[in-house]
PDB file of C-alpha atoms in Angstrom:
ATOM      1  CA  MET A   1     101.616 -25.048  -0.510  1.00 54.00           C
ATOM      2  CA  LEU A   2      99.989 -26.020   2.248  1.00 55.00           C
ATOM      3  CA  PRO A   3     100.973 -25.985   5.694  1.00 53.00           C
ATOM      4  CA  GLU A   4     101.947 -29.319   6.914  1.00 57.00           C
ATOM      5  CA  SER A   5      99.436 -31.439   9.003  1.00 57.00           C
ATOM      6  CA  GLY A   6     100.068 -31.348  11.910  1.00 52.00           C
ATOM      7  CA  ILE A   7      99.319 -27.285  12.243  1.00 51.00           C
ATOM      8  CA  ALA A   8      96.069 -26.933  13.908  1.00 51.00           C
ATOM      9  CA  VAL A   9      93.482 -25.688  12.194  1.00 48.00           C
ATOM     10  CA  LYS A  10      92.211 -22.190  13.083  1.00 57.00           C
ATOM     11  CA  ASN A  11      89.276 -20.415  12.474  1.00 66.00           C
ATOM     12  CA  ASP A  12      89.783 -16.955  14.566  1.00 73.00           C
ATOM     13  CA  PHE A  13      89.858 -14.489  12.224  1.00 85.00           C
ATOM     14  CA  SER A  14      89.000 -11.374  14.308  1.00 86.00           C
ATOM     15  CA  THR A  15      92.559 -10.171  14.663  1.00 88.00           C
ATOM     16  CA  LEU A  16      93.137 -10.366  10.631  1.00 90.00           C
ATOM     17  CA  LYS A  17      89.082  -8.295  10.117  1.00 90.00           C
ATOM     18  CA  GLN A  18      90.926  -5.111  10.842  1.00 92.00           C
ATOM     19  CA  PHE A  19      93.560  -5.899   7.490  1.00 91.00           C
ATOM     20  CA  VAL A  20      91.476  -7.165   4.648  1.00 92.00           C
ATOM     21  CA  ARG A  21      89.551  -3.775   3.153  1.00 92.00           C
ATOM     22  CA  GLU A  22      87.916  -5.578  -0.308  1.00 92.00           C
ATOM     23  CA  VAL A  23      86.603  -9.176  -1.061  1.00 93.00           C
ATOM     24  CA  ASN A  24      85.920  -9.380  -5.147  1.00 93.00           C
ATOM     25  CA  THR A  25      85.227 -12.381  -8.024  1.00 94.00           C
ATOM     26  CA  ALA A  26      86.720 -12.583 -11.034  1.00 92.00           C
ATOM     27  CA  GLY A  27      85.272 -15.418 -13.199  1.00 92.00           C
ATOM     28  CA  THR A  28      83.692 -18.176 -11.078  1.00 92.00           C
ATOM     29  CA  ASN A  29      86.327 -19.386  -9.376  1.00 92.00           C
ATOM     30  CA  LEU A  30      88.650 -16.862  -8.402  1.00 95.00           C
ATOM     31  CA  THR A  31      88.108 -14.590  -5.227  1.00 95.00           C
ATOM     32  CA  VAL A  32      90.632 -11.915  -4.754  1.00 94.00           C
ATOM     33  CA  LEU A  33      90.857 -10.168  -1.270  1.00 91.00           C
ATOM     34  CA  ARG A  34      92.933  -6.382  -1.258  1.00 91.00           C
ATOM     35  CA  THR A  35      94.333  -6.433   1.957  1.00 91.00           C
ATOM     36  CA  THR A  36      96.447  -3.276   3.545  1.00 91.00           C
ATOM     37  CA  ILE A  37     100.259  -3.178   2.474  1.00 88.00           C
ATOM     38  CA  GLY A  38     102.382  -6.046   4.325  1.00 87.00           C
ATOM     39  CA  ALA A  39      99.322  -8.040   5.653  1.00 88.00           C
ATOM     40  CA  ALA A  40      98.256 -10.106   2.609  1.00 86.00           C
ATOM     41  CA  GLN A  41     100.709 -12.783   4.120  1.00 88.00           C
ATOM     42  CA  SER A  42      99.213 -13.294   7.269  1.00 89.00           C
ATOM     43  CA  VAL A  43      95.425 -13.570   5.836  1.00 90.00           C
ATOM     44  CA  ALA A  44      97.092 -16.301   3.169  1.00 89.00           C
ATOM     45  CA  VAL A  45      98.260 -18.233   6.007  1.00 89.00           C
ATOM     46  CA  ALA A  46      95.102 -18.151   8.650  1.00 91.00           C
ATOM     47  CA  ILE A  47      93.084 -19.602   5.255  1.00 91.00           C
ATOM     48  CA  ASP A  48      95.479 -22.124   4.960  1.00 89.00           C
ATOM     49  CA  THR A  49      95.271 -22.993   7.735  1.00 90.00           C
ATOM     50  CA  ALA A  50      92.094 -23.244   8.330  1.00 91.00           C
ATOM     51  CA  ARG A  51      91.535 -25.844   5.618  1.00 90.00           C
ATOM     52  CA  TRP A  52      88.260 -24.926   4.113  1.00 93.00           C
ATOM     53  CA  PRO A  53      87.082 -27.309   1.491  1.00 94.00           C
ATOM     54  CA  GLU A  54      85.468 -24.786  -1.150  1.00 94.00           C
ATOM     55  CA  VAL A  55      89.327 -23.794  -1.109  1.00 94.00           C
ATOM     56  CA  ILE A  56      92.102 -25.554  -3.608  1.00 93.00           C
ATOM     57  CA  GLY A  57      94.615 -22.672  -2.902  1.00 90.00           C
ATOM     58  CA  THR A  58      95.352 -19.150  -2.423  1.00 90.00           C
ATOM     59  CA  ILE A  59      98.638 -17.275  -3.704  1.00 89.00           C
ATOM     60  CA  SER A  60      99.128 -13.631  -2.066  1.00 85.00           C
ATOM     61  CA  GLY A  61     101.310 -10.920  -2.584  1.00 81.00           C
ATOM     62  CA  THR A  62     100.317  -7.143  -1.646  1.00 76.00           C
ATOM     63  CA  THR A  63      97.002  -9.183  -3.261  1.00 83.00           C
ATOM     64  CA  HIS A  64      96.045 -11.989  -2.072  1.00 86.00           C
ATOM     65  CA  PHE A  65      94.088 -14.349  -5.414  1.00 92.00           C
ATOM     66  CA  ILE A  66      92.149 -18.070  -3.517  1.00 94.00           C
ATOM     67  CA  ALA A  67      91.071 -20.302  -6.439  1.00 95.00           C
ATOM     68  CA  THR A  68      88.618 -22.589  -5.793  1.00 95.00           C
ATOM     69  CA  ALA A  69      87.125 -25.313  -8.472  1.00 94.00           C
ATOM     70  CA  GLY A  70      84.023 -23.507  -9.947  1.00 95.00           C
ATOM     71  CA  ALA A  71      80.676 -20.966  -9.038  1.00 95.00           C
ATOM     72  CA  ARG A  72      79.626 -22.645  -6.000  1.00 95.00           C
ATOM     73  CA  GLU A  73      82.361 -23.053  -4.137  1.00 96.00           C
ATOM     74  CA  GLN A  74      83.432 -19.218  -4.611  1.00 96.00           C
ATOM     75  CA  HIS A  75      80.034 -18.925  -4.205  1.00 95.00           C
ATOM     76  CA  LYS A  76      80.056 -20.194  -0.286  1.00 96.00           C
ATOM     77  CA  LEU A  77      83.586 -18.519  -0.204  1.00 95.00           C
ATOM     78  CA  GLY A  78      82.369 -15.097  -0.569  1.00 94.00           C
ATOM     79  CA  GLU A  79      79.861 -16.001   2.000  1.00 95.00           C
ATOM     80  CA  ARG A  80      82.140 -17.364   4.573  1.00 94.00           C
ATOM     81  CA  LEU A  81      84.642 -14.235   3.755  1.00 93.00           C
ATOM     82  CA  HIS A  82      81.786 -11.594   4.293  1.00 93.00           C
ATOM     83  CA  GLY A  83      80.673 -12.842   7.336  1.00 92.00           C
ATOM     84  CA  LEU A  84      84.388 -13.184   8.584  1.00 91.00           C
ATOM     85  CA  PHE A  85      85.576  -9.610   7.492  1.00 90.00           C
ATOM     86  CA  GLY A  86      82.050  -7.288   7.402  1.00 86.00           C
ATOM     87  CA  LEU A  87      82.377  -6.655   3.659  1.00 79.00           C
TER      88      LEU A  87
END
């Protein structure tokens, strides 16, 4: 579920960078972020509130799953995540 529309869009991921360990793809529309224990929810909230157009939705637990509409959107997301988290 996306946050309420009244929440400001945030694009500063510098404080979360330390918690992201891996970025991988699964198929053509699923991206998997591995974070340190307990950090996936914080990363999920940041991605959801950033409202990136290529992201359809997210699921977080110990690992964070990000769904995209297809391969092109997944590629764009991968470039964005690699740039933000330096992986």
